[in-house]
Tab-separated table of C-alpha atoms in Angstrom:
chain	number	residue	atom	x	y	z
A	1	UNK	CA	0.000	0.000	0.000
A	2	UNK	CA	1.222	3.495	-0.825
A	3	UNK	CA	1.297	5.917	2.107
A	4	UNK	CA	1.814	9.687	2.119
A	5	UNK	CA	2.945	10.218	5.712
A	6	UNK	CA	4.587	6.958	6.760
A	7	UNK	CA	7.052	4.435	5.366
A	8	UNK	CA	6.791	0.698	6.065
A	9	UNK	CA	9.461	-1.973	5.637
A	10	UNK	CA	9.759	-5.640	6.518
A	11	UNK	CA	12.968	-7.520	7.265
A	12	UNK	CA	13.462	-10.932	8.876
A	13	UNK	CA	10.043	-10.969	10.506
A	14	UNK	CA	10.273	-7.406	11.842
A	15	UNK	CA	7.843	-4.841	10.474
A	16	UNK	CA	8.991	-1.232	10.794
A	17	UNK	CA	6.779	1.840	10.568
A	18	UNK	CA	8.526	5.188	10.188
A	19	UNK	CA	6.465	8.359	10.499
A	20	UNK	CA	7.634	10.590	7.652
A	21	UNK	CA	6.561	14.215	8.074
A	22	UNK	CA	9.953	15.873	8.653
A	23	UNK	CA	8.723	19.389	7.883
A	24	UNK	CA	6.219	19.009	10.750
A	25	UNK	CA	8.607	17.123	13.063
A	26	UNK	CA	6.447	14.067	12.325
A	27	UNK	CA	3.398	15.613	14.000
A	28	UNK	CA	0.242	13.514	13.958
A	29	UNK	CA	-2.686	14.628	11.855
A	30	UNK	CA	-5.887	12.771	11.031
A	31	UNK	CA	-4.486	11.386	7.776
A	32	UNK	CA	-1.376	10.052	9.513
A	33	UNK	CA	-3.451	8.400	12.233
A	34	UNK	CA	-5.505	6.635	9.557
A	35	UNK	CA	-2.372	5.500	7.725
A	36	UNK	CA	-0.833	4.232	10.958
A	37	UNK	CA	-3.996	2.253	11.701
A	38	UNK	CA	-3.819	0.633	8.263
A	39	UNK	CA	-0.119	-0.190	8.618
A	40	UNK	CA	-0.501	-1.709	12.088
A	41	UNK	CA	-3.525	-3.718	10.964
A	42	UNK	CA	-1.646	-4.998	7.913
A	43	UNK	CA	1.360	-6.110	9.947
A	44	UNK	CA	-0.803	-7.683	12.667
A	45	UNK	CA	-2.674	-9.839	10.147
A	46	UNK	CA	0.531	-10.920	8.400
A	47	UNK	CA	1.683	-14.186	9.970
A	48	UNK	CA	5.272	-13.555	8.854
A	49	UNK	CA	5.508	-10.350	10.916
A	50	UNK	CA	6.464	-11.269	14.476
A	51	UNK	CA	7.333	-7.849	15.939
A	52	UNK	CA	6.481	-4.261	14.933
A	53	UNK	CA	8.807	-1.301	15.538
A	54	UNK	CA	7.566	2.272	15.185
A	55	UNK	CA	9.885	5.276	14.978
A	56	UNK	CA	10.108	8.746	13.468
A	57	UNK	CA	12.011	9.999	10.454
A	58	UNK	CA	15.338	11.715	11.185
A	59	UNK	CA	17.068	12.447	14.478
A	60	UNK	CA	14.975	15.330	15.800
A	61	UNK	CA	11.608	13.789	16.561
A	62	UNK	CA	9.695	10.581	17.083
A	63	UNK	CA	6.465	12.590	16.985
A	64	UNK	CA	6.545	16.192	18.212
A	65	UNK	CA	2.822	16.243	18.987
A	66	UNK	CA	-0.481	16.551	17.196
A	67	UNK	CA	-0.967	18.876	14.246
A	68	UNK	CA	-2.598	21.765	16.116
A	69	UNK	CA	-3.652	23.551	12.930
A	70	UNK	CA	-6.215	20.799	12.308
A	71	UNK	CA	-8.245	21.341	15.464
A	72	UNK	CA	-7.560	24.889	16.669
A	73	UNK	CA	-11.107	25.970	15.780
A	74	UNK	CA	-13.004	22.802	16.761
A	75	UNK	CA	-16.227	22.892	18.769
A	76	UNK	CA	-16.790	20.899	21.970
A	77	UNK	CA	-18.454	18.094	20.012
A	78	UNK	CA	-15.729	18.038	17.361
A	79	UNK	CA	-13.018	17.910	20.022
A	80	UNK	CA	-14.637	14.968	21.786
A	81	UNK	CA	-15.080	13.166	18.473
A	82	UNK	CA	-11.427	13.770	17.554
A	83	UNK	CA	-10.269	12.120	20.784
A	84	UNK	CA	-12.729	9.220	20.544
A	85	UNK	CA	-11.885	8.396	16.950
A	86	UNK	CA	-8.151	8.709	17.534
A	87	UNK	CA	-8.214	6.412	20.535
A	88	UNK	CA	-10.260	3.793	18.696
A	89	UNK	CA	-8.342	3.939	15.414
A	90	UNK	CA	-4.801	4.052	16.742
A	91	UNK	CA	-3.954	4.307	20.416
A	92	UNK	CA	-6.235	1.632	21.896
A	93	UNK	CA	-5.845	-0.372	18.701
A	94	UNK	CA	-2.064	-0.534	19.107
A	95	UNK	CA	-2.251	-1.313	22.824
A	96	UNK	CA	-4.479	-4.326	22.129
A	97	UNK	CA	-2.550	-5.759	19.181
A	98	UNK	CA	-1.446	-9.374	19.600
A	99	UNK	CA	1.781	-8.631	17.723
A	100	UNK	CA	4.359	-6.974	20.028
A	101	UNK	CA	4.896	-3.278	19.278
A	102	UNK	CA	8.076	-1.471	20.344
A	103	UNK	CA	8.428	2.316	20.176
A	104	UNK	CA	11.933	3.442	19.185
A	105	UNK	CA	11.840	7.044	20.425
A	106	UNK	CA	14.303	9.179	18.477
A	107	UNK	CA	14.178	12.773	19.698
A	108	UNK	CA	11.025	14.596	20.769
A	109	UNK	CA	7.980	12.569	21.832
A	110	UNK	CA	5.496	15.200	22.912
A	111	UNK	CA	1.731	15.254	23.319
A	112	UNK	CA	0.202	12.794	20.876
A	113	UNK	CA	3.684	11.493	20.153
A	114	UNK	CA	4.248	10.407	23.734
A	115	UNK	CA	0.702	9.053	23.835
A	116	UNK	CA	1.502	6.942	20.770
A	117	UNK	CA	4.708	5.688	22.363
A	118	UNK	CA	2.842	4.837	25.581
A	119	UNK	CA	0.253	2.831	23.653
A	120	UNK	CA	3.063	0.576	22.402
A	121	UNK	CA	3.925	-2.450	24.509
A	122	UNK	CA	7.221	-0.936	25.607
A	123	UNK	CA	9.634	1.850	24.702
A	124	UNK	CA	13.322	2.338	23.943
A	125	UNK	CA	14.748	5.861	23.713
A	126	UNK	CA	17.748	7.490	22.107
A	127	UNK	CA	19.929	9.514	24.468
A	128	UNK	CA	18.719	12.785	22.909
A	129	UNK	CA	15.025	12.004	23.430
A	130	UNK	CA	12.746	14.434	25.246
A	131	UNK	CA	9.281	13.473	26.440
A	132	UNK	CA	6.282	15.315	27.781
A	133	UNK	CA	2.567	16.098	27.618
A	134	UNK	CA	2.385	19.881	27.119
A	135	UNK	CA	-1.336	20.055	26.297
A	136	UNK	CA	-2.361	22.212	29.270
A	137	UNK	CA	-0.109	24.973	27.930
A	138	UNK	CA	-2.557	25.114	24.996
A	139	UNK	CA	-5.665	25.137	27.173
A	140	UNK	CA	-6.535	21.491	26.584
A	141	UNK	CA	-5.696	18.122	28.154
A	142	UNK	CA	-4.146	14.987	26.658
A	143	UNK	CA	-6.907	13.337	24.638
A	144	UNK	CA	-5.311	10.229	23.192
A	145	UNK	CA	-5.021	8.275	26.443
A	146	UNK	CA	-2.257	10.294	28.085
A	147	UNK	CA	-4.084	10.945	31.358
A	148	UNK	CA	-4.640	7.193	31.730
A	149	UNK	CA	-1.454	5.557	30.465
A	150	UNK	CA	1.094	7.942	31.985
A	151	UNK	CA	-0.027	7.269	35.597
A	152	UNK	CA	-0.014	3.536	34.876
A	153	UNK	CA	3.607	3.763	33.760
A	154	UNK	CA	5.162	6.338	36.104
A	155	UNK	CA	2.717	6.618	39.002
A	156	UNK	CA	0.008	9.144	39.796
A	157	UNK	CA	2.187	11.800	41.423
A	158	UNK	CA	4.764	11.998	38.652
A	159	UNK	CA	2.035	11.948	36.012
A	160	UNK	CA	0.212	14.785	37.751
A	161	UNK	CA	3.386	16.865	37.853
A	162	UNK	CA	4.341	16.214	34.229
A	163	UNK	CA	0.867	17.022	32.945
A	164	UNK	CA	0.292	20.061	35.181
A	165	UNK	CA	3.676	21.661	34.476
A	166	UNK	CA	3.555	20.803	30.744
A	167	UNK	CA	7.250	20.064	31.174
A	168	UNK	CA	9.645	17.755	29.383
A	169	UNK	CA	11.926	15.083	30.791
A	170	UNK	CA	15.064	13.676	29.225
A	171	UNK	CA	15.653	10.058	28.331
A	172	UNK	CA	17.528	9.099	31.499
A	173	UNK	CA	14.797	10.594	33.686
A	174	UNK	CA	12.194	8.734	31.639
A	175	UNK	CA	14.131	5.529	32.260
A	176	UNK	CA	14.324	6.177	35.987
A	177	UNK	CA	10.541	6.765	36.004
A	178	UNK	CA	9.884	3.474	34.160
A	179	UNK	CA	8.541	5.270	31.088
A	180	UNK	CA	11.205	3.730	28.837
A	181	UNK	CA	13.068	0.457	29.284
A	182	UNK	CA	16.418	1.383	27.761
A	183	UNK	CA	18.388	4.455	26.661
A	184	UNK	CA	20.948	4.055	23.896
A	185	UNK	CA	22.961	6.371	21.622
A	186	UNK	CA	20.951	7.770	18.718
A	187	UNK	CA	23.034	5.913	16.123
A	188	UNK	CA	22.393	2.577	17.859
A	189	UNK	CA	18.659	2.957	18.518
A	190	UNK	CA	17.213	0.864	15.700
A	191	UNK	CA	19.908	-1.805	15.862
A	192	UNK	CA	19.384	-2.184	19.612
A	193	UNK	CA	15.598	-2.299	19.211
A	194	UNK	CA	15.850	-4.917	16.485
A	195	UNK	CA	18.078	-6.961	18.798
A	196	UNK	CA	15.319	-7.095	21.394
A	197	UNK	CA	12.781	-7.857	18.669
A	198	UNK	CA	14.927	-10.813	17.602
A	199	UNK	CA	14.876	-12.186	21.146
A	200	UNK	CA	11.076	-11.893	21.216
A	201	UNK	CA	10.811	-13.740	17.909
A	202	UNK	CA	12.411	-16.865	19.396
A	203	UNK	CA	9.297	-17.416	21.482
A	204	UNK	CA	5.727	-18.480	20.756
A	205	UNK	CA	3.739	-15.771	18.923
A	206	UNK	CA	0.534	-17.350	20.164
A	207	UNK	CA	1.648	-17.270	23.802
A	208	UNK	CA	2.953	-13.705	23.487
A	209	UNK	CA	-0.414	-12.538	22.136
A	210	UNK	CA	-2.261	-14.156	25.025
A	211	UNK	CA	0.223	-12.669	27.514
A	212	UNK	CA	-0.398	-9.181	26.092
A	213	UNK	CA	-4.156	-9.673	26.545
A	214	UNK	CA	-3.701	-10.867	30.118
A	215	UNK	CA	-1.382	-7.992	31.076
A	216	UNK	CA	-3.720	-5.399	29.564
A	217	UNK	CA	-6.744	-6.877	31.346
A	218	UNK	CA	-5.695	-5.580	34.754
A	219	UNK	CA	-5.810	-2.010	33.395
A	220	UNK	CA	-9.336	-2.239	31.986
A	221	UNK	CA	-12.506	-1.440	33.922
A	222	UNK	CA	-14.682	-4.454	34.566
A	223	UNK	CA	-11.954	-6.984	33.805
A	224	UNK	CA	-10.167	-9.196	36.303
A	225	UNK	CA	-6.583	-9.670	35.191
A	226	UNK	CA	-6.104	-12.831	37.240
A	227	UNK	CA	-9.158	-14.452	35.681
A	228	UNK	CA	-7.998	-13.461	32.196
A	229	UNK	CA	-4.598	-14.971	32.968
A	230	UNK	CA	-6.166	-18.244	34.097
A	231	UNK	CA	-8.384	-18.377	31.002
A	232	UNK	CA	-5.527	-17.672	28.590
A	233	UNK	CA	-3.179	-20.017	30.430
A	234	UNK	CA	-5.691	-22.802	29.889
A	235	UNK	CA	-6.167	-21.919	26.226
A	236	UNK	CA	-2.448	-22.339	25.612
A	237	UNK	CA	-2.731	-26.049	26.359
A	238	UNK	CA	-4.807	-26.569	23.220
A	239	UNK	CA	-2.309	-24.949	20.853
A	240	UNK	CA	0.340	-26.287	18.512
A	241	UNK	CA	2.881	-23.902	20.047
A	242	UNK	CA	2.384	-25.444	23.494
A	243	UNK	CA	2.885	-28.941	22.128
A	244	UNK	CA	5.973	-27.850	20.220
A	245	UNK	CA	7.441	-25.876	23.115
A	246	UNK	CA	7.053	-28.622	25.703
A	247	UNK	CA	8.181	-31.343	23.294
A	248	UNK	CA	11.274	-29.354	22.327
A	249	UNK	CA	12.093	-28.799	25.989
A	250	UNK	CA	11.832	-32.505	26.776
A	251	UNK	CA	13.843	-33.399	23.679
A	252	UNK	CA	16.491	-30.796	24.580
A	253	UNK	CA	16.208	-28.901	21.278
A	254	UNK	CA	15.172	-25.431	20.171
A	255	UNK	CA	11.454	-25.083	19.421
A	256	UNK	CA	10.089	-24.155	16.024
A	257	UNK	CA	6.866	-22.259	16.712
A	258	UNK	CA	4.087	-21.915	14.152
A	259	UNK	CA	2.078	-19.299	16.040
A	260	UNK	CA	-0.942	-21.620	16.143
């Protein structure tokens, strides 16, 4: 598929999505959100894609926020619709994907950019990365899940401070907060991220998908994470991957998982 605002590549089971709006510091607009949805959906339904990496074009920005010019004159109803559609199409969609998604944060991840990174299953940052949710400085609040996911990742107090001050934190601070897992030099970011993706790919895609569902369950209203874990644990016993994994262990060989 031909995209205007993103570039997709596939190599050795790793699908990579690069947001390509350098003149806008890769800011998210409605068209880009739609393209990202399509790209994630395409990779998730492709059995040969085992891990998805998302990053931004260049060294300055992962995503420097939302494209403010698109919604500066919105009404109350239009604003609410913008947030609802964005969450459904992209942010919640990514969080619930069965294929692991890693954010490789290169440079600024602000506003919608940080919200996109937080919707991924985990994050790796370059040493020049800066992160924040500056929405209140514009008279609005984070609308793509930022008020929910940031406290889950860094705790309520730190999230309150970051959102209220509209400030930015550097990569090492983000790591100390638990917002990112690793900080690496800019030039090594994608290679390092692909190294972790390769480790993930050695394991059962089916089991990883069920683990993602179980982990997410504890953060959703009305769901009991322990019950979801028990249910998905049981389901694993009826899969080809479980039979292959246990047989390979007993036979002292490396497993060859089919994802079924």
